[in-house]
Coordinates of C-alpha atoms in Angstrom, one line a residue:
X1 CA -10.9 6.7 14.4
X2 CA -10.2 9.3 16.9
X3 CA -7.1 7.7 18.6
X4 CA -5.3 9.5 16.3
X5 CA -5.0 13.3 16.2
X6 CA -5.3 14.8 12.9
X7 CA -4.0 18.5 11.7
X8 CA -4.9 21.1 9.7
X9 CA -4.3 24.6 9.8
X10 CA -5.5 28.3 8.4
X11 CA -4.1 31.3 7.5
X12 CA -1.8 34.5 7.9
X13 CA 1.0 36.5 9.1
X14 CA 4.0 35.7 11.5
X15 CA 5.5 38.6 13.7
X16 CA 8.5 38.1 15.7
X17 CA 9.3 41.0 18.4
X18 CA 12.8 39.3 18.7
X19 CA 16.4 39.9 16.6
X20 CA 17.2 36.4 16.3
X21 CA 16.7 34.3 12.4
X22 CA 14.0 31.8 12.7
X23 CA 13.9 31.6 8.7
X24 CA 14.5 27.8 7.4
X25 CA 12.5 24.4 8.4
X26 CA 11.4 23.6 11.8
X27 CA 10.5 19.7 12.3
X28 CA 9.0 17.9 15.5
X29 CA 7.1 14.5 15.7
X30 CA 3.7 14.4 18.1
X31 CA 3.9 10.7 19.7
X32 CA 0.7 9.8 19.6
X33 CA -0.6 5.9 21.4
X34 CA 2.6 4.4 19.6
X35 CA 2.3 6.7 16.7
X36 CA 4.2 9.0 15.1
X37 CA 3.1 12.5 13.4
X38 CA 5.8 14.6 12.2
X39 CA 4.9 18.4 12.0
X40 CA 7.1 20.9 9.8
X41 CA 6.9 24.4 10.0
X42 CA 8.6 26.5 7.4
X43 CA 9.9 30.0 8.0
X44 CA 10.3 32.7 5.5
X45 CA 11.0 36.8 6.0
X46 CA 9.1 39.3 3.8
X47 CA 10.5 43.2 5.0
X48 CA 9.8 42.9 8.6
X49 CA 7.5 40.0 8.5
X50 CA 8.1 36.9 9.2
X51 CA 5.6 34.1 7.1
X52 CA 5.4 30.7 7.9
X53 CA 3.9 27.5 6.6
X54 CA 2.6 24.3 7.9
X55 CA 3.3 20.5 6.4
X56 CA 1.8 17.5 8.5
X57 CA 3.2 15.1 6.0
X58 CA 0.8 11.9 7.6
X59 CA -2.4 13.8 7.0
X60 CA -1.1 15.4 3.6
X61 CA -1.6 19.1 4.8
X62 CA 1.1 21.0 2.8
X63 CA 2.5 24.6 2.6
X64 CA -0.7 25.5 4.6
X65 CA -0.6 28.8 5.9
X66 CA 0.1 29.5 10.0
X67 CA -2.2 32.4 11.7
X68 CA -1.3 34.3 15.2
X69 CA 2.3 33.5 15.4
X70 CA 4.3 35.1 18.2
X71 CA 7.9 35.1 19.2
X72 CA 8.5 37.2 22.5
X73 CA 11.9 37.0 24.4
X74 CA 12.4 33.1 24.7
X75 CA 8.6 32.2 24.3
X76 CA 7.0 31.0 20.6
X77 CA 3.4 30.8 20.2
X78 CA 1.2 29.7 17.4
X79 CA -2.7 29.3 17.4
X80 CA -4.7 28.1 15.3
X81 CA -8.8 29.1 16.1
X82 CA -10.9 27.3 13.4
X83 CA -9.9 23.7 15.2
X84 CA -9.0 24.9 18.9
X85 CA -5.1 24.1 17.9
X86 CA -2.2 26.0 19.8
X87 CA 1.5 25.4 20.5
X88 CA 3.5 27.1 23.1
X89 CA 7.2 26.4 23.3
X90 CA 10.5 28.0 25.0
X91 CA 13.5 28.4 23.0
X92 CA 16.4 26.2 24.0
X93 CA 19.2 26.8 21.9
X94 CA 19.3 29.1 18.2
X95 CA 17.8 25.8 16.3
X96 CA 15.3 24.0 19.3
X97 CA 12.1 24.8 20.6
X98 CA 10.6 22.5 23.3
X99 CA 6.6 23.0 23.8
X100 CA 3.6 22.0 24.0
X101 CA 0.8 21.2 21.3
X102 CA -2.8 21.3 21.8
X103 CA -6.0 20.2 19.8
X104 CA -9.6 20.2 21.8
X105 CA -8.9 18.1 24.7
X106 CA -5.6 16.3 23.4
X107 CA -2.1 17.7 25.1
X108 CA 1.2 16.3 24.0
X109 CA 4.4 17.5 24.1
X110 CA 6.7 19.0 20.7
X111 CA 9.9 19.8 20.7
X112 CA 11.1 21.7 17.5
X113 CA 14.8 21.2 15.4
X114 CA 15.6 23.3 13.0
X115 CA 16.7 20.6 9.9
X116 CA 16.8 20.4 6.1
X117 CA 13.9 19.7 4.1
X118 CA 13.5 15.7 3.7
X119 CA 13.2 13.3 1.1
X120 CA 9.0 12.6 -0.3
X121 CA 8.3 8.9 0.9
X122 CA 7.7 6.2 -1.6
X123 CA 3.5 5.9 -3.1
X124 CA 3.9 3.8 -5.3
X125 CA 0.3 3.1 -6.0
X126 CA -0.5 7.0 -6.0
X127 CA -1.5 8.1 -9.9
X128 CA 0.4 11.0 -11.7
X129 CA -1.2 13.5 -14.0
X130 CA -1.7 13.5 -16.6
X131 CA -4.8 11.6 -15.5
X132 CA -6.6 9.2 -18.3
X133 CA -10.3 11.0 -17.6
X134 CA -11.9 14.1 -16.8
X135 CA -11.7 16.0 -13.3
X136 CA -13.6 18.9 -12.4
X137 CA -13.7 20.7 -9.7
X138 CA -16.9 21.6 -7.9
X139 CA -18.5 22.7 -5.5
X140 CA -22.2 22.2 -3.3
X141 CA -24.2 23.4 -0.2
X142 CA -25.4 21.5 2.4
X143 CA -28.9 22.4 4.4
X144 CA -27.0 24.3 6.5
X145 CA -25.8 27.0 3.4
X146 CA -21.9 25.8 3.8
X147 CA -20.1 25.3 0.8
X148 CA -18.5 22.3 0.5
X149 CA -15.8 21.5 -2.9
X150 CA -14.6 18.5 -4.1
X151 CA -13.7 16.6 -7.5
X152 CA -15.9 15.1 -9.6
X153 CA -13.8 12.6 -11.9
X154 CA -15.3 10.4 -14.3
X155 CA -14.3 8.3 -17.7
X156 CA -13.3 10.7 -20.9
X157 CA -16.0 9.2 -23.0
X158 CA -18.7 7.9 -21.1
X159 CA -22.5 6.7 -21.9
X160 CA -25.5 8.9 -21.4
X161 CA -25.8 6.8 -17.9
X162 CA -23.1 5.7 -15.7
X163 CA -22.9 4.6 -12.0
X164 CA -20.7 7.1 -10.0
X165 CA -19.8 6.7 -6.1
X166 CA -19.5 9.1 -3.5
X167 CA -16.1 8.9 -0.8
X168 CA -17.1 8.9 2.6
X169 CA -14.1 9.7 5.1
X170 CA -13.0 8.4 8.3
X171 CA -12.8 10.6 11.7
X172 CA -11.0 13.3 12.5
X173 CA -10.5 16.3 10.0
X174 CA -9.9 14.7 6.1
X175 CA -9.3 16.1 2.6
X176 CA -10.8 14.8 -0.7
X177 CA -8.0 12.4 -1.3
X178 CA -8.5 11.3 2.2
X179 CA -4.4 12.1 3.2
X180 CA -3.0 10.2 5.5
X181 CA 0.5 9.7 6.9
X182 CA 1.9 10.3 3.6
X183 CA -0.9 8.3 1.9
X184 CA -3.8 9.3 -0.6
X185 CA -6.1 6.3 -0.1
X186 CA -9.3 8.2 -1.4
X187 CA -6.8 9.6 -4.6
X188 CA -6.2 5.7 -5.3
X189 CA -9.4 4.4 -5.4
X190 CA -10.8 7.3 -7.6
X191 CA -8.1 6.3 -9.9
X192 CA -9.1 2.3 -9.9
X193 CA -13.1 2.8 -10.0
X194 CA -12.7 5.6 -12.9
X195 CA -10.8 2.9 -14.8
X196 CA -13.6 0.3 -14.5
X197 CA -16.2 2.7 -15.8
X198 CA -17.7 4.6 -12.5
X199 CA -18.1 8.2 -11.6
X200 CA -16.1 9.0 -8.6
X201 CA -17.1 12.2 -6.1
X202 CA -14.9 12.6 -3.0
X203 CA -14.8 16.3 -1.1
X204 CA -12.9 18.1 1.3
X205 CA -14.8 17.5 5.3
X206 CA -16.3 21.1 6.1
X207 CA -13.3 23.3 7.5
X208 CA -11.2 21.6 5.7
X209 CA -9.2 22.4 2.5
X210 CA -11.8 24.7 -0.2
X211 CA -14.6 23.2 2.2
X212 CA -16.4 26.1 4.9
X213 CA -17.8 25.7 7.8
X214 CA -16.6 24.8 11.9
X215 CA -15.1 20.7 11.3
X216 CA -14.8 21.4 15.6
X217 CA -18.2 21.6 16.6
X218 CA -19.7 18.9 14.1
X219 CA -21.3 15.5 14.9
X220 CA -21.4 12.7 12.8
X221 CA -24.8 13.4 12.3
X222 CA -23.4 16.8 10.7
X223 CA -21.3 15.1 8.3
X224 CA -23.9 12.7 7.3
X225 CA -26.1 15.9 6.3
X226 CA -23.1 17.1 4.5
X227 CA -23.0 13.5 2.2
X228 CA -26.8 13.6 1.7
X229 CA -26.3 17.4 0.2
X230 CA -23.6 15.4 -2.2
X231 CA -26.2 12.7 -2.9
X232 CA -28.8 15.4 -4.3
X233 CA -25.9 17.5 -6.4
X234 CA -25.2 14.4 -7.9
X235 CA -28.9 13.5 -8.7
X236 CA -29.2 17.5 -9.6
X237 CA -26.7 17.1 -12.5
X238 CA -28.2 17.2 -16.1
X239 CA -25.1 17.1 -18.1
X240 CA -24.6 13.5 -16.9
X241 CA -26.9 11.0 -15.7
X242 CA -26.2 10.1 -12.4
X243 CA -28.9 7.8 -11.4
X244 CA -27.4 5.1 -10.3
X245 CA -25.2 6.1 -6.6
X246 CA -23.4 4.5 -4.5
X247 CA -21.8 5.0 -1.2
X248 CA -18.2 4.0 0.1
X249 CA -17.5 4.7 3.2
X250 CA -14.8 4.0 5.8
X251 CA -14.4 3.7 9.2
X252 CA -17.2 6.7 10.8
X253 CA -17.9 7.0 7.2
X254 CA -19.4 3.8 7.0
X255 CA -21.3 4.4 9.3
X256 CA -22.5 7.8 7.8
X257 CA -23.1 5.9 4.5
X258 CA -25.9 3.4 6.5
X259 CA -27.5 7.1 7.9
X260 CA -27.6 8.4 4.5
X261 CA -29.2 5.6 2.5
X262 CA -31.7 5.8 4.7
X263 CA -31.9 9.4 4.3
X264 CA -31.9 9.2 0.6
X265 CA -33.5 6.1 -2.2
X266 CA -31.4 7.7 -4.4
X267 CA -28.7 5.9 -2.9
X268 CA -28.2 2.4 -4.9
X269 CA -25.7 0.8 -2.8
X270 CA -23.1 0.8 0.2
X271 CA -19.7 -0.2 0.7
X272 CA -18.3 -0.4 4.5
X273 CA -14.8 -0.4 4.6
X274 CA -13.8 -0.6 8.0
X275 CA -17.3 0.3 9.6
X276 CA -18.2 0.0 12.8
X277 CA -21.3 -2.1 13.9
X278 CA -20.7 -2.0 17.7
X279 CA -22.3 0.9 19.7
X280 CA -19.6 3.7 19.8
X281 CA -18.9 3.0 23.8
X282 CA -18.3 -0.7 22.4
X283 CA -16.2 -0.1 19.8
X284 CA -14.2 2.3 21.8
X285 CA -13.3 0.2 24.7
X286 CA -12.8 -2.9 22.2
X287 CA -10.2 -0.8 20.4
X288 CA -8.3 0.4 23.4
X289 CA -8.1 -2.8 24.6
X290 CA -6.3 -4.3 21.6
X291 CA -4.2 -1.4 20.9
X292 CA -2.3 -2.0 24.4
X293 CA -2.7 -5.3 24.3
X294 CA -0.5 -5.2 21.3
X295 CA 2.0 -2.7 22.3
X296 CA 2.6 -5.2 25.3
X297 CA 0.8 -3.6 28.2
X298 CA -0.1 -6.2 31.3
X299 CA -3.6 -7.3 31.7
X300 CA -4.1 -5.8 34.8
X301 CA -2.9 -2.2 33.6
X302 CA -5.1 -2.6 30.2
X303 CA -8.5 -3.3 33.2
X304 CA -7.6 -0.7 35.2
X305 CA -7.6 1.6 32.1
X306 CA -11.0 0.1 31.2
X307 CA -12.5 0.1 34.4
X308 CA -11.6 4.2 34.0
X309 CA -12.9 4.2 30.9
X310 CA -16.2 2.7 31.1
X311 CA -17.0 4.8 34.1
X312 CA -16.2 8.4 32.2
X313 CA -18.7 6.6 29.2
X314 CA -21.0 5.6 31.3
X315 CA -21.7 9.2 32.7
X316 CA -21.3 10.4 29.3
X317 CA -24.2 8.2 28.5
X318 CA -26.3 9.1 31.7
X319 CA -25.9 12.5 32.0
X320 CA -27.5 15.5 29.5
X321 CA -26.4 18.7 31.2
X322 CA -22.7 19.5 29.6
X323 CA -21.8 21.7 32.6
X324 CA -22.6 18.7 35.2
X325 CA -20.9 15.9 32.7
X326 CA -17.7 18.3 32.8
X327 CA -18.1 18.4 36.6
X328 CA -18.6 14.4 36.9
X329 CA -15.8 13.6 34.4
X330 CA -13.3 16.3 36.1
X331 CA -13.9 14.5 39.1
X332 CA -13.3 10.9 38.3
X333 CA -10.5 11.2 36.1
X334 CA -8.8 13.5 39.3
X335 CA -9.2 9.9 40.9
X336 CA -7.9 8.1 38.6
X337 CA -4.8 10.2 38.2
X338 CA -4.0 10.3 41.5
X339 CA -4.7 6.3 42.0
X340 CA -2.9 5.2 38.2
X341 CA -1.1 7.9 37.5
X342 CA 1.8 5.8 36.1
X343 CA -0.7 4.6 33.0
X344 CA -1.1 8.3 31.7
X345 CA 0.8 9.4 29.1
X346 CA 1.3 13.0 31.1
X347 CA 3.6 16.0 29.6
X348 CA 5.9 17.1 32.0
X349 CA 5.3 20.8 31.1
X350 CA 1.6 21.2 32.5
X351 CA -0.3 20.6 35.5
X352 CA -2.0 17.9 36.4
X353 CA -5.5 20.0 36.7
X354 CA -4.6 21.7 33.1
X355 CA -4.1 18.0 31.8
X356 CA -7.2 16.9 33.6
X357 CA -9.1 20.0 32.0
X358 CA -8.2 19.1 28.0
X359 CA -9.4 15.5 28.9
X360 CA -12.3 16.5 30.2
X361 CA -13.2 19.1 27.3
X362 CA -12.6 15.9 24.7
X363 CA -15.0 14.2 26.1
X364 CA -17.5 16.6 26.6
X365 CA -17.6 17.8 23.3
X366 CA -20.5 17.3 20.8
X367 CA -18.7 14.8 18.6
X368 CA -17.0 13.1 21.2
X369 CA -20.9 12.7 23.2
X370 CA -22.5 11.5 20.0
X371 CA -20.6 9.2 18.9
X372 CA -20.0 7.0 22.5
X373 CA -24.0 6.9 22.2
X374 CA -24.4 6.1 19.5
X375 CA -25.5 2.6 17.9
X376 CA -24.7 1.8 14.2
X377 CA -27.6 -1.2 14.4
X378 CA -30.6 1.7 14.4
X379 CA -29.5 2.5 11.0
X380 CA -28.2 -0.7 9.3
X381 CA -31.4 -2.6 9.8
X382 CA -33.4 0.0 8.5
X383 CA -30.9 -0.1 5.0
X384 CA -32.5 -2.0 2.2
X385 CA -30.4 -1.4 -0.7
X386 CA -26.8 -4.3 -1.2
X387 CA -24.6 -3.6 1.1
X388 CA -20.8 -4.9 0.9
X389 CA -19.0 -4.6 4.2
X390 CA -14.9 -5.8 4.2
X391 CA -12.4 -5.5 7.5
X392 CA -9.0 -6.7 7.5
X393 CA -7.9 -9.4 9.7
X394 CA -5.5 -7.2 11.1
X395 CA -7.4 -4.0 11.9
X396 CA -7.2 -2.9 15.8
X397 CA -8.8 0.4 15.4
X398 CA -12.1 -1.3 14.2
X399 CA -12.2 -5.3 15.4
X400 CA -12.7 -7.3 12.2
X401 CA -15.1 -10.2 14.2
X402 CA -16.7 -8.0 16.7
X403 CA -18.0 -5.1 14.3
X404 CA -18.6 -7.8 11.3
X405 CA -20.8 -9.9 13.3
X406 CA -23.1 -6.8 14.5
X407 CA -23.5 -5.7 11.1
X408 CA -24.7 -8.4 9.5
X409 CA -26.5 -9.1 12.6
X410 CA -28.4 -5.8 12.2
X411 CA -28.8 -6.3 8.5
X412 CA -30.3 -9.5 9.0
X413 CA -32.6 -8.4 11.7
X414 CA -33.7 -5.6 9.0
X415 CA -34.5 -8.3 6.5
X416 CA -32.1 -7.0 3.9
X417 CA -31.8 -9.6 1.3
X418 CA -28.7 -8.6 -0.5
X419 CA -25.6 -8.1 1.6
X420 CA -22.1 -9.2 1.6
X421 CA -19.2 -9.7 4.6
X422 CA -16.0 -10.2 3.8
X423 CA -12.8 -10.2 5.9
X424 CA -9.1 -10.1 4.0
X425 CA -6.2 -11.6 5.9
X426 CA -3.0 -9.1 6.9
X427 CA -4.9 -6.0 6.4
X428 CA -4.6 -3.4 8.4
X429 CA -7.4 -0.7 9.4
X430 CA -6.2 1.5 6.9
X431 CA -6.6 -1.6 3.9
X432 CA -2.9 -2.2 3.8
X433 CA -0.5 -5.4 3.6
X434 CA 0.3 -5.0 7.3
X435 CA 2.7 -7.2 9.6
X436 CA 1.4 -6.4 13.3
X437 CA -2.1 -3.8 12.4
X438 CA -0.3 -1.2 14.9
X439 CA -0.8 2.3 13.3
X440 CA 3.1 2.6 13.8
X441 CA 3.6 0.6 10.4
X442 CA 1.0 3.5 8.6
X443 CA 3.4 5.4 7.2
X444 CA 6.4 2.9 7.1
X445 CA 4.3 0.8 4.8
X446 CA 4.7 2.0 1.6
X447 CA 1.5 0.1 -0.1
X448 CA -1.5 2.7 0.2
X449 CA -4.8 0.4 -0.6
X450 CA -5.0 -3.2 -1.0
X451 CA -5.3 -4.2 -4.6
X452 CA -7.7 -6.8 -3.4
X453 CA -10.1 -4.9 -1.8
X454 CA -10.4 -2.4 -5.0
X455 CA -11.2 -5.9 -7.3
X456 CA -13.5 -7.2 -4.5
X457 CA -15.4 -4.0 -4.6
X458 CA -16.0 -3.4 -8.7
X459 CA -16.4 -7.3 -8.6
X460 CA -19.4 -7.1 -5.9
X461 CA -21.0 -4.4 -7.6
X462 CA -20.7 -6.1 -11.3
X463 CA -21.9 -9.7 -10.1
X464 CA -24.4 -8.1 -7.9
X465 CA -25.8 -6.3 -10.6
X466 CA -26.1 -3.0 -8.7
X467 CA -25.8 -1.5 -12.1
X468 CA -24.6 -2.3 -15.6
X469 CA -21.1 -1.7 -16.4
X470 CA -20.2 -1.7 -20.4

């Protein structure tokens, strides 16, 4: 979900106006609510011009290309305009650079050392080309004319018809394989369902990767558009049958995979892998609540920080007018800083009205407004087709008991007679063998999807008969 921030970057030149070497590797970690997401920048000098590149090794973004880079006396600057991301630091010393990073509404500080490339973590689980069956490359457009690419992979010799399933990403901005803090969960799956005889399509999020379009100003609503364009590529195909689709979402995109088989009958099935079923205020609250709860904050802090909370949501939900909402939200959350400002995670480098200002513009923007209105239960009771939904036991993002319970609730409600909820002990919200569920342990964990979960899923589609697997 959106508690965590999630990077990528575009393209071009660096230009220094300074003498001094900034060629080599430049490495800082964004704490993020207990988390950390290192960022690497690496410098190179063609003639006068300086070109740099981007890694946020978490998310998978690699050697991706830096635009608007300035170095002027002892201030660096870069910015990146496709997702509103800047950074603004002073130089210290000839190897640190202490600033500030920005994303929408999100502020945090970064400090830049320049260090040695490090060592690739251990995947274990990830697959290595050669791959065993066919991937192609390809490409659709959505109502809206944007191009979106991703990879089509399916079994070397297949039958005139085979099932295929389309990957459905969480929030925040996602590549194909769905890389995250050094993971490739969607890469992993692919790999398992092409094994047992399934077509696998799984696509960059617009603005992101080969993918056009603005990733900043969409909805979930957008996105959903964006899988039922997939949904009638696939059914467009000639040279293979694709009939019989399923969806597989996880986390928002389980929710987008209830909006789209309602959208489409050619949808033969869902998987929810993390989904919520509460109302997005709900699920919201619910997950800041056991986030701080586990990193050890009081009870008293963790209802003041509600109590904030459900006031900025509740004018979110009230009020239509975006100018008026920023003028309503600017002026509680003043309050609230003033009266608890020791529970805000404040950078020392800005003001309190600049840091006031970035909140504010999170939670006025369209995706941000959408999704705290939003209730998943309009959608799932209208879904007919088998639905499978699984949450681990140890998921805080997305509460295993509290989401579970609404969706089968919902689904009941709608009179769907084939649906399936499941919850697997130690997992994490990410589908790992977890220890605590705190998305600290994301990248230190060095399994990437739960071998159980892949066998539940091909099981539940074979017993259920959603199609016939030879």
């Amino acid at each position: 979900m959106k508690n965590l921030i999630l990077l990528l970057v575009c393209s071009a030149s660096c230009y220094f106006s300074n003498a001094q070497d900034f060629t080599g590797i430049w490495k800082g970690v964004l704490e993020v609510q207990n988390t950390q997401l290192p960022l690497i920048f690496k410098i190179r000098k063609t003639d006068s011009v300086y070109i740099s590149t981007m890694d946020s090794p978490a998310q998978g973004a690699k050697d991706i290309s830096v635009d608007n880079t300035l170095i002027k006396d002892s201030t660096v600057i870069f910015s990146i305009k496709n997702l509103g991301l800047s950074y603004k630091g002073t130089i210290k010393k000839s190897n640190s650079i202490s600033g500030i990073f920005r994303q929408g509404g999100t502020i945090l500080s970064l400090d830049l050392v320049k260090k040695a490339d490090s060592k690739r973590v251990n995947r274990p689980q990830e697959p290595i080309s050669p791959f065993p069956y066919r991937n192609e490359i390809v490409s659709f457009q959505n109502k809206e004319g944007i191009n979106l690419s991703g990879t089509l992979s399916f079994p070397s010799e297949i039958d005139k018809t085979i099932p295929i399933v389309i990957l459905i990403s969480g929030s925040g901005p996602q590549n194909r394989d769905s890389e995250v803090f050094g993971h490739k969960p969607f890469l992993v799956i692919t790999d398992y369902l092409v094994k047992n005889k399934m077509g696998v399509l799984r696509f960059d999020d617009r603005g992101v990767g080969q993918s056009q379009g603005d990733f900043a100003k969409a909805t979930t609503q957008d996105f959903a558009n964006d899988v039922a364009s997939a949904v009638d590529y696939l059914s467009s195909r000639k040279d293979v049958n694709f009939k019989e689709i399923g969806l597989i979402g996880h986390s928002e995109g389980g929710i987008i995979a209830s909006m789209v088989a309602n959208k489409r009958d050619a949808v033969d099935f869902i998987i929810l892998l993390a989904s919520p079923g509460l109302k997005g205020k709900e699920l919201l609250l619910s997950q800041s609540e056991a986030l701080l709860k586990k990193n050890g904050m009081s009870n008293i802090e963790i209802a003041k920080i509600d109590k904030i909370n459900r006031k900025s949501y509740s004018y979110i939900e009230r009020i239509k007018e975006t100018n008026k909402l920023k003028k309503k939200l600017k002026s509680h959350l003043q309050n609230a800083l003033k009266k608890y400002n020791f529970l805000y995670q404040k950078p020392t480098q800005i003001s309190d009205e600049e840091f006031i200002d970035n909140l504010v513009n999170q939670m006025s923007s369209p995706w941000f407004i959408f999704f705290v209105k939003y209730n998943p239960e309009n959608d799932l009771k209208k879904v007919k087709c088998p639905v499978l939904a699984i949450n681990g036991e140890n998921d805080l993002q997305v509460l295993p008991y509290k989401n579970l319970i609404a969706i089968d609730k919902a689904l009941s409600r709608g009179k769907n007679k084939n649906y399936t909820i499941k919850t697997i002990p130690d997992l994490n919200h990410l589908f790992q063998e977890s220890e605590t569920g705190l998305p600290i342990e994301y990248q230190k964990i060095e399994q990437t999807f739960s071998p159980k979960v892949l066998k539940l899923m091909v099981d539940w589609i074979k017993e259920n008969k959603v199609f016939t697997i030879k």
